Tab-separated table of C-alpha atoms and ligand atoms in Angstrom:
chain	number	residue	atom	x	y	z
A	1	UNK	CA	-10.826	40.751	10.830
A	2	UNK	CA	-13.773	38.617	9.720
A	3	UNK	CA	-13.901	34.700	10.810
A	4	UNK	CA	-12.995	33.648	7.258
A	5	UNK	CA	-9.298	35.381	7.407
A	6	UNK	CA	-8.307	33.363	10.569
A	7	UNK	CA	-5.926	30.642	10.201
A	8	UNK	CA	-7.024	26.812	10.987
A	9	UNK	CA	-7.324	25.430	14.397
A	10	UNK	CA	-4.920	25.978	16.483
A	11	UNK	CA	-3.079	22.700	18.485
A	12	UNK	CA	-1.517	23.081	22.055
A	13	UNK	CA	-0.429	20.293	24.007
A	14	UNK	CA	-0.579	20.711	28.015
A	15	UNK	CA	0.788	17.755	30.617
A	16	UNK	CA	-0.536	16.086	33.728
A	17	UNK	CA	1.663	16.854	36.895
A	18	UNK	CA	2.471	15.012	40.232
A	19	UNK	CA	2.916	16.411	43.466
A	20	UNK	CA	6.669	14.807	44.212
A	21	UNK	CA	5.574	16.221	47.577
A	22	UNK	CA	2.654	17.968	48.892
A	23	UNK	CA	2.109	19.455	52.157
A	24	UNK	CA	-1.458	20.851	53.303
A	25	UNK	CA	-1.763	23.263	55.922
A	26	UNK	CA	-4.366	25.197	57.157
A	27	UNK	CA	-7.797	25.901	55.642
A	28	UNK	CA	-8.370	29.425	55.325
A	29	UNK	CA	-11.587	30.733	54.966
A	30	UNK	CA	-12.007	31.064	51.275
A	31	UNK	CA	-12.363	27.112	51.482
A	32	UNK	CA	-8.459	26.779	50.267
A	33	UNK	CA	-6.146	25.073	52.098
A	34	UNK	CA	-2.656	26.835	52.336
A	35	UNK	CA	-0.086	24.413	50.479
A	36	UNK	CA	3.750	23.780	49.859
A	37	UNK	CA	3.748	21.940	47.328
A	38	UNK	CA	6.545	20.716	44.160
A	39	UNK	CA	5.383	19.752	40.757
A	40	UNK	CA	6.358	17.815	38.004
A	41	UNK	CA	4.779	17.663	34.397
A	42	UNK	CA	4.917	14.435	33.154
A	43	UNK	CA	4.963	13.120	29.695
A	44	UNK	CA	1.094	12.269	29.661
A	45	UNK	CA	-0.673	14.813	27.873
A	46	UNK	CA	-4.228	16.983	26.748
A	47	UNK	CA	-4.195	17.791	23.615
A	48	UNK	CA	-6.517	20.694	22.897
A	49	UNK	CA	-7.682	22.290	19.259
A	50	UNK	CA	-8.775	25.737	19.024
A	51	UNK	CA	-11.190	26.023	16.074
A	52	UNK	CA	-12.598	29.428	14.734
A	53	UNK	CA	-16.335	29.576	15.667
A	54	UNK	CA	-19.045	32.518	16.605
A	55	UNK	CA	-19.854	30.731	19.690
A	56	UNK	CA	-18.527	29.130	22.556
A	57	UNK	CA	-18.474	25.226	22.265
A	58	UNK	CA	-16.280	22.343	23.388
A	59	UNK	CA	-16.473	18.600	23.006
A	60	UNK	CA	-14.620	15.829	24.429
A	61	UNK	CA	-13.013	12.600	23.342
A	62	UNK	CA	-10.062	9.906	24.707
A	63	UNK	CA	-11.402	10.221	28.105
A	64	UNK	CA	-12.165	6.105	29.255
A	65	UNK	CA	-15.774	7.978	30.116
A	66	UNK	CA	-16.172	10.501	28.170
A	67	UNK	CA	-20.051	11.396	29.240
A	68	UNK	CA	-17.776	11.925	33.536
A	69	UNK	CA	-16.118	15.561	31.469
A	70	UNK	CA	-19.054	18.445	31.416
A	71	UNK	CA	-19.511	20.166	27.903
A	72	UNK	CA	-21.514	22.790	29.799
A	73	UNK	CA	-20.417	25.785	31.660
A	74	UNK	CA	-18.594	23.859	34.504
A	75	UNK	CA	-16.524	22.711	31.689
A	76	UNK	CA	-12.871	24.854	32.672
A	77	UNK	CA	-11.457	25.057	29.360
A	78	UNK	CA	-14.539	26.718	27.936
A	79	UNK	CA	-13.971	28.813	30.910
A	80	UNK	CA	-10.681	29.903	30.109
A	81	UNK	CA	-12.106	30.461	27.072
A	82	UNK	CA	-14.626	32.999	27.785
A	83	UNK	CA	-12.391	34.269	30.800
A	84	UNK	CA	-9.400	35.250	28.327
A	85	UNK	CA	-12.354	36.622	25.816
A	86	UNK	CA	-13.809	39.100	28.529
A	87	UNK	CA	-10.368	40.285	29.276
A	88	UNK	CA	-9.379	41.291	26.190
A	89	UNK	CA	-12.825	42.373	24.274
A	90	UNK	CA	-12.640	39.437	21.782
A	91	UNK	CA	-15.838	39.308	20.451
A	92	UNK	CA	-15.415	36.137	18.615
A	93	UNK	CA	-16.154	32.366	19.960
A	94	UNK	CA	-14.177	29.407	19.737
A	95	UNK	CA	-15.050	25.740	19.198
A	96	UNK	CA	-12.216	23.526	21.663
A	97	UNK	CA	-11.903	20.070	21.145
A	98	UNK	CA	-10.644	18.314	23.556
A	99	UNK	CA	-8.776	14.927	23.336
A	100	UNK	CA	-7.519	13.460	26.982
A	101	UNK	CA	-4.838	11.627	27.922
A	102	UNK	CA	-4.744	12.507	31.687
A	103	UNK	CA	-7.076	10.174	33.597
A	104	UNK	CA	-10.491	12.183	34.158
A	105	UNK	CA	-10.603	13.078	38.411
A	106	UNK	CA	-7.316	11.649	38.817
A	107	UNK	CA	-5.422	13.714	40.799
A	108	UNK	CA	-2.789	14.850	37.785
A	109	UNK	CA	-4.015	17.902	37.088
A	110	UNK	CA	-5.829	17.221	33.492
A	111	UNK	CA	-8.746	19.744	33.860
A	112	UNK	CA	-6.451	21.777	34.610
A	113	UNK	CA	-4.162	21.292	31.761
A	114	UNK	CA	-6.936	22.032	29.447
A	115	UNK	CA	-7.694	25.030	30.812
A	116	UNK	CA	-3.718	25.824	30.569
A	117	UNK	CA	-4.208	24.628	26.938
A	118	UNK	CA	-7.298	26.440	26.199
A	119	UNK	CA	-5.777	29.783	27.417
A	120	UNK	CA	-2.776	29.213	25.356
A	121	UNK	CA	-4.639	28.308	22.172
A	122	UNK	CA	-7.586	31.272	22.493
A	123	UNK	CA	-4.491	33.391	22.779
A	124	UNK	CA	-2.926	32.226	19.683
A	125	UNK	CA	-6.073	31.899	18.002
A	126	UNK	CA	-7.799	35.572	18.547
A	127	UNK	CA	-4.315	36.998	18.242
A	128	UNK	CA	-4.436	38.604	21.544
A	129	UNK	CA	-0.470	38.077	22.880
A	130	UNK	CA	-1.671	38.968	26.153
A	131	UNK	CA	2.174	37.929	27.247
A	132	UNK	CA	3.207	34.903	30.213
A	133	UNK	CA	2.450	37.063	33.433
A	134	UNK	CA	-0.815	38.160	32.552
A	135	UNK	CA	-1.842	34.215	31.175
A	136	UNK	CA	-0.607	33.433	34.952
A	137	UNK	CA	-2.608	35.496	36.032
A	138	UNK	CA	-5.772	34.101	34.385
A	139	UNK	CA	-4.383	30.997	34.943
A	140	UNK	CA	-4.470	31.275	38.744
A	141	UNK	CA	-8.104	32.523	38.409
A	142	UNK	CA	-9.578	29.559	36.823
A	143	UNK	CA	-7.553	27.251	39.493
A	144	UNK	CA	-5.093	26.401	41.829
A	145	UNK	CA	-3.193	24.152	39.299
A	146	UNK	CA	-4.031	25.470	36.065
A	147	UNK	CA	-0.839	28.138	36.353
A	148	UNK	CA	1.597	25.130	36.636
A	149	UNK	CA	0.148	23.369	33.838
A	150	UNK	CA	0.994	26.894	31.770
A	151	UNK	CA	4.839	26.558	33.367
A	152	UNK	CA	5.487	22.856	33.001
A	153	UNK	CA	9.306	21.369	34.288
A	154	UNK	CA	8.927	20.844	37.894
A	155	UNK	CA	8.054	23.552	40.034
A	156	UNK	CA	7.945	24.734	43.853
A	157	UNK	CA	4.064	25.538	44.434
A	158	UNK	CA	3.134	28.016	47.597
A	159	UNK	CA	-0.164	29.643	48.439
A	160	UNK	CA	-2.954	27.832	46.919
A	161	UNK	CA	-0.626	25.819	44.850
A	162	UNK	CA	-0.463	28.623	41.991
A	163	UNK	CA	2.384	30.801	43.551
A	164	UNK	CA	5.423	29.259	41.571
A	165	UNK	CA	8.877	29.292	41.957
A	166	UNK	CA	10.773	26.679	39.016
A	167	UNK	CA	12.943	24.125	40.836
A	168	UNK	CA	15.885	22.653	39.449
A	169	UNK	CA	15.576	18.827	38.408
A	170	UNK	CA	18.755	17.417	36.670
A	171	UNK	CA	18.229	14.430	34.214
A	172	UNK	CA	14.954	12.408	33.969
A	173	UNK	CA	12.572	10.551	36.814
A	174	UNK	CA	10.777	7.527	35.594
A	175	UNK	CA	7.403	7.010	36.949
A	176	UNK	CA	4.653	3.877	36.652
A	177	UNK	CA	1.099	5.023	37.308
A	178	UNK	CA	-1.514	3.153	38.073
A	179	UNK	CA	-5.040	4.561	37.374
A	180	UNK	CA	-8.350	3.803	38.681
A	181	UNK	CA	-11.531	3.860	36.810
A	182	UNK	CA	-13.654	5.954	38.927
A	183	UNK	CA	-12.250	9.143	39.702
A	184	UNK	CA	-12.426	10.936	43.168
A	185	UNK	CA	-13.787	14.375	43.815
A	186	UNK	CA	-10.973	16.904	45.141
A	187	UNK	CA	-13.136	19.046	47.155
A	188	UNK	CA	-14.217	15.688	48.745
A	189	UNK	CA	-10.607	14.524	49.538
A	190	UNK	CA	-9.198	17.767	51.161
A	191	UNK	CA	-12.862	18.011	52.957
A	192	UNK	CA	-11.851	14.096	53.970
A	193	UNK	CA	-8.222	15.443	55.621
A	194	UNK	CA	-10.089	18.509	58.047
A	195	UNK	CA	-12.243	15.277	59.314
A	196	UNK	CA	-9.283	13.009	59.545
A	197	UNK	CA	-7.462	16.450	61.055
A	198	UNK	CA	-10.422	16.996	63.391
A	199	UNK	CA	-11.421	13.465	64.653
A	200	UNK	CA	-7.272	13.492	65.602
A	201	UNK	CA	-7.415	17.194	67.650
A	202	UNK	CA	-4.007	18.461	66.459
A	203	UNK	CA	-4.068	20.370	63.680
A	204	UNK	CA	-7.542	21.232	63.716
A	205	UNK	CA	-6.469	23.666	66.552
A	206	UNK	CA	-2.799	24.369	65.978
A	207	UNK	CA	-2.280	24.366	61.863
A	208	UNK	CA	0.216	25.078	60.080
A	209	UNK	CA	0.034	28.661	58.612
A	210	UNK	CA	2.888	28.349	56.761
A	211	UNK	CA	4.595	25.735	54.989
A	212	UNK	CA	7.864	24.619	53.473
A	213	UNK	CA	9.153	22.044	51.246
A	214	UNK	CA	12.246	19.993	52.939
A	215	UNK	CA	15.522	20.690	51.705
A	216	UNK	CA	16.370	17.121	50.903
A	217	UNK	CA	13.371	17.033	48.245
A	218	UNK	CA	14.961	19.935	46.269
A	219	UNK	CA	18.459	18.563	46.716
A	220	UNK	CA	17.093	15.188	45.666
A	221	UNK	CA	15.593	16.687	42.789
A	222	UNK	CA	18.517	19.184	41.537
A	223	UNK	CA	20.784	15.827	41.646
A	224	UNK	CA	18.874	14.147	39.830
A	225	UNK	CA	18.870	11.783	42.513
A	226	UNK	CA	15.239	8.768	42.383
A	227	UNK	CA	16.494	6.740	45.387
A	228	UNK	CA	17.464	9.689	47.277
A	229	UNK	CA	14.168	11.214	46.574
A	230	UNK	CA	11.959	8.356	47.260
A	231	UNK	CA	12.320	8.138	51.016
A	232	UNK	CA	11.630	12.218	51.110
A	233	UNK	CA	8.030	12.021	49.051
A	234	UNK	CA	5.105	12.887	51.043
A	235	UNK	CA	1.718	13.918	50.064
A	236	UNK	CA	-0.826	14.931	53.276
A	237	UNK	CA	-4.046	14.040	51.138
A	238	UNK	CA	-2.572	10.370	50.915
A	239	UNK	CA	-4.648	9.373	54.290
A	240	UNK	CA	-7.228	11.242	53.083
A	241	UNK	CA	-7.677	9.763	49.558
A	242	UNK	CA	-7.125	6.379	50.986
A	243	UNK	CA	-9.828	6.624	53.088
A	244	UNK	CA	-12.014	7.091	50.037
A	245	UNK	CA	-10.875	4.850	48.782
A	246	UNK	CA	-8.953	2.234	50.702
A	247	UNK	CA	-8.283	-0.678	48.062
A	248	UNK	CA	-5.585	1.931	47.337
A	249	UNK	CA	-3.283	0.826	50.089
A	250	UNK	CA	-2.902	-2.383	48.779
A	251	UNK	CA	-2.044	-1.305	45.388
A	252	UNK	CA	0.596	0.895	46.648
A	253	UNK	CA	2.520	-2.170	48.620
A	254	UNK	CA	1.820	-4.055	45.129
A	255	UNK	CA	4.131	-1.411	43.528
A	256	UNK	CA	6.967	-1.598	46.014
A	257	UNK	CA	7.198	-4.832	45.758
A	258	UNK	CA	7.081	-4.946	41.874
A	259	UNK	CA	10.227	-2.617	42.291
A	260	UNK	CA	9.357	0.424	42.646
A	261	UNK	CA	11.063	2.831	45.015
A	262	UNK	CA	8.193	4.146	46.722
A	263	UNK	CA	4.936	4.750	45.318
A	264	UNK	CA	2.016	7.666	46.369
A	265	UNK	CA	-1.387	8.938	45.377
A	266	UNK	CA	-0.916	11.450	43.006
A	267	UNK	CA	-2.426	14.702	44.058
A	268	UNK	CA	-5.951	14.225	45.392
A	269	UNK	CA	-5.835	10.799	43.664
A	270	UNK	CA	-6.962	7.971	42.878
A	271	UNK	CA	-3.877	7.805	40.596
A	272	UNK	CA	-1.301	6.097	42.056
A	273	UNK	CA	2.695	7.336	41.244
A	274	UNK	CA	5.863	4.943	41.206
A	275	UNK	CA	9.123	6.490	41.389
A	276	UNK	CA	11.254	3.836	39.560
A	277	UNK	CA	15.507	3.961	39.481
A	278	UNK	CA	15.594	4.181	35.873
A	279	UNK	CA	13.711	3.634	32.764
A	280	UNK	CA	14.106	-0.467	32.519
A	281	UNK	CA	12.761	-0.928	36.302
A	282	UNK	CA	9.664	1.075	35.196
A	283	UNK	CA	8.849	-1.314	32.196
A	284	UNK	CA	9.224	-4.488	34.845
A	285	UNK	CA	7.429	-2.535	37.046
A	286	UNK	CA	4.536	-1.716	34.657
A	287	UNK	CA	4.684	-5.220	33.156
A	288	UNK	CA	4.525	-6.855	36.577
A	289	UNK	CA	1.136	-4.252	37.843
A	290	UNK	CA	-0.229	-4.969	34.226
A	291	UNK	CA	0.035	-8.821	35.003
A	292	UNK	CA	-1.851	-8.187	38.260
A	293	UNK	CA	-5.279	-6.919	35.854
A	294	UNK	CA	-4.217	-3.280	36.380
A	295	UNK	CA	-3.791	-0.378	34.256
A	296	UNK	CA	-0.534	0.856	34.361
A	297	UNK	CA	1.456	3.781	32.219
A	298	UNK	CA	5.253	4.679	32.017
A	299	UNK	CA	5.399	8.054	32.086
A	300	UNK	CA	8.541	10.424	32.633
A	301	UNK	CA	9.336	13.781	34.048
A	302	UNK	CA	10.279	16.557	33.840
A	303	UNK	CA	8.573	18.064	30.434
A	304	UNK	CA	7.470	21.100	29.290
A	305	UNK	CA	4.109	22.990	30.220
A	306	UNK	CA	1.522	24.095	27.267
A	307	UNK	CA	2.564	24.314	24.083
A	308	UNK	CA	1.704	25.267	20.543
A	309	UNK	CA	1.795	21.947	18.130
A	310	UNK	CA	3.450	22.757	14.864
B	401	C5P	O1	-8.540	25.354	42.409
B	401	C5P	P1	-9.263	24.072	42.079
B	401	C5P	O2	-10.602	24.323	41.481
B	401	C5P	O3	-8.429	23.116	41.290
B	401	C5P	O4	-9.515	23.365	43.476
B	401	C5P	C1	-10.487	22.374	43.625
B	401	C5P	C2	-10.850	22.240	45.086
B	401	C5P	O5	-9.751	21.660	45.806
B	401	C5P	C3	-11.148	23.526	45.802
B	401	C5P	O6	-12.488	23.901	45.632
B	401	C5P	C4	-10.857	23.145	47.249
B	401	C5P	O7	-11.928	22.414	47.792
B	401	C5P	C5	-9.690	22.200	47.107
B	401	C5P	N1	-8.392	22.879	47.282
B	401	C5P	C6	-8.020	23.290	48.542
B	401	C5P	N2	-6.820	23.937	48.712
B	401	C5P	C7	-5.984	24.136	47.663
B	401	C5P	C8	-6.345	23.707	46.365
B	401	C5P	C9	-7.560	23.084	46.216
B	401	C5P	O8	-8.753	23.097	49.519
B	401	C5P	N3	-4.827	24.766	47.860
């Protein structure tokens, strides 16, 4: 089929995610850390538009800086892109254009939702219908979150983060986040914990090999349950990310005691994640961070992973 007998660009919206809880193990020695991990996709999203093209081509916009995303070939969605094209023979190009709404280096997952995007669109695009376990598969390729991104709702993450098992999650958790303008490097953060892990002797010779998520988080989530949850929340990288970036710390007692329930660094961070009781605390609790000079969103989870726009 010639270029000029392909529909218009195709539209697929992916979210951002937050590690409710996230537990980091050992380091194995493919430079992954072993984690046990639960997602949720929250209502912040990438929207990404697969145009017909010869080539292979992507451009950026909606990012706060959008020079900080690379156009070139570290750019992941392109490299879903050419990943899902080599798989299936395509022979064709695409032209993505990317428009962010996930902070850039945030620690919520929004490369990786393009790349969930990008897979989803190509797809679509080229016609290919390469079906959900092989896009997984692909997925878990390009990166440890991009599979979850693909799955959306709120998810149990083993492995590297991409083996998934869906968790139940009754009703709706509202969430303030506060975002920073500089990003922070994930490889830096998680090489940050083995220091903080090392300079402290314990698990640097006795880790954990194998982890699991607490039974309390799951029940927490399957009720449906924000203050129950709150006091379960963990995320290992927290120390880590803090001590990147320790201004952090005092942002996260400003959001406890704007209301929140409990508040923690999103993923590798710097985005910081308020559990609030309902969707009225959130807006006090945005209003009052806002009022403090910060940036802060209202965001809600769970919602579903990539999808095609009309
Ligand atoms: O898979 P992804 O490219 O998103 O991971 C980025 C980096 O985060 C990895 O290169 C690694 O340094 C770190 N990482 C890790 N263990 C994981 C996931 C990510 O050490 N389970």
């Amino acid at each position: 089929m010639s270029l000029a007998h392909r529909s218009d660009a195709v539209h697929v919206r992916a979210p951002g995610k937050i590690n409710v809880y996230l537990g980091v193990g050992a380091r194995h020695d493919d430079g992954y850390h072993a984690l046990a991990t639960v997602f949720q996709a929250v209502s912040l999203y990438e929207d990404v538009f697969a145009h017909p093209a010869a080539d292979f081509s992507v451009s950026v916009s909606g990012a706060a800086d959008p020079a900080s995303v690379p156009t070139d070939e570290r750019n992941l969605a392109l490299r879903a892109a050419r990943l899902l094209a080599e798989e299936t023979g395509v022979s064709d190009g695409v032209a993505l254009e990317l428009r962010k709404g996930v902070p850039v280096a945030g620690g919520m997952g929004g490369g990786s939702a393009d790349a969930a995007a990008a897979l989803v669109a190509c797809d679509a695009l080229w016609g290919t219908d390469v079906g959900p376990a092989r896009l997984h598969a692909l997925a878990s390729r390009l990166g440890a979150d991009v599979p979850f991104a693909l799955h959306g709702g709120t998810a149990v993450g083993t492995g590297r983060g991409d083996r998934l098992t869906p968790a139940l999650a009754r009703g709706r958790f509202d969430w303030v986040l506060v975002t920073s303008d500089q990003g922070l490097s994930t490889p830096q953060v998680y090489r940050r914990l083995d220091q903080l892990r090392e300079s402290r002797g314990a698990l640097a010779d006795d880790p954990p090999l194998s982890l699991d998520v607490p039974v309390a988080v799951l029940q927490a989530l399957r009720a449906g349950d924000a203050q129950a949850l709150a006091p379960v929340m963990l995320n290992d990288l927290e120390a880590a990310a803090v001590a990147e970036r320790p201004e952090l710390d005092a942002v996260l007692a400003d959001g406890v005691r704007a209301g929140a329930l409990t508040g923690i660094v999103s993923g590798s961070g710097p985005t910081l994640a308020f559990l609030c009781a309902g969707p009225e605390a959130a807006r006090a609790v945005q209003e009052e961070l806002r009022a403090t000079g910060r940036e802060a969103l209202h965001v809600h989870g769970p919602v579903a992973g990539a999808r095609i726009i009309g």
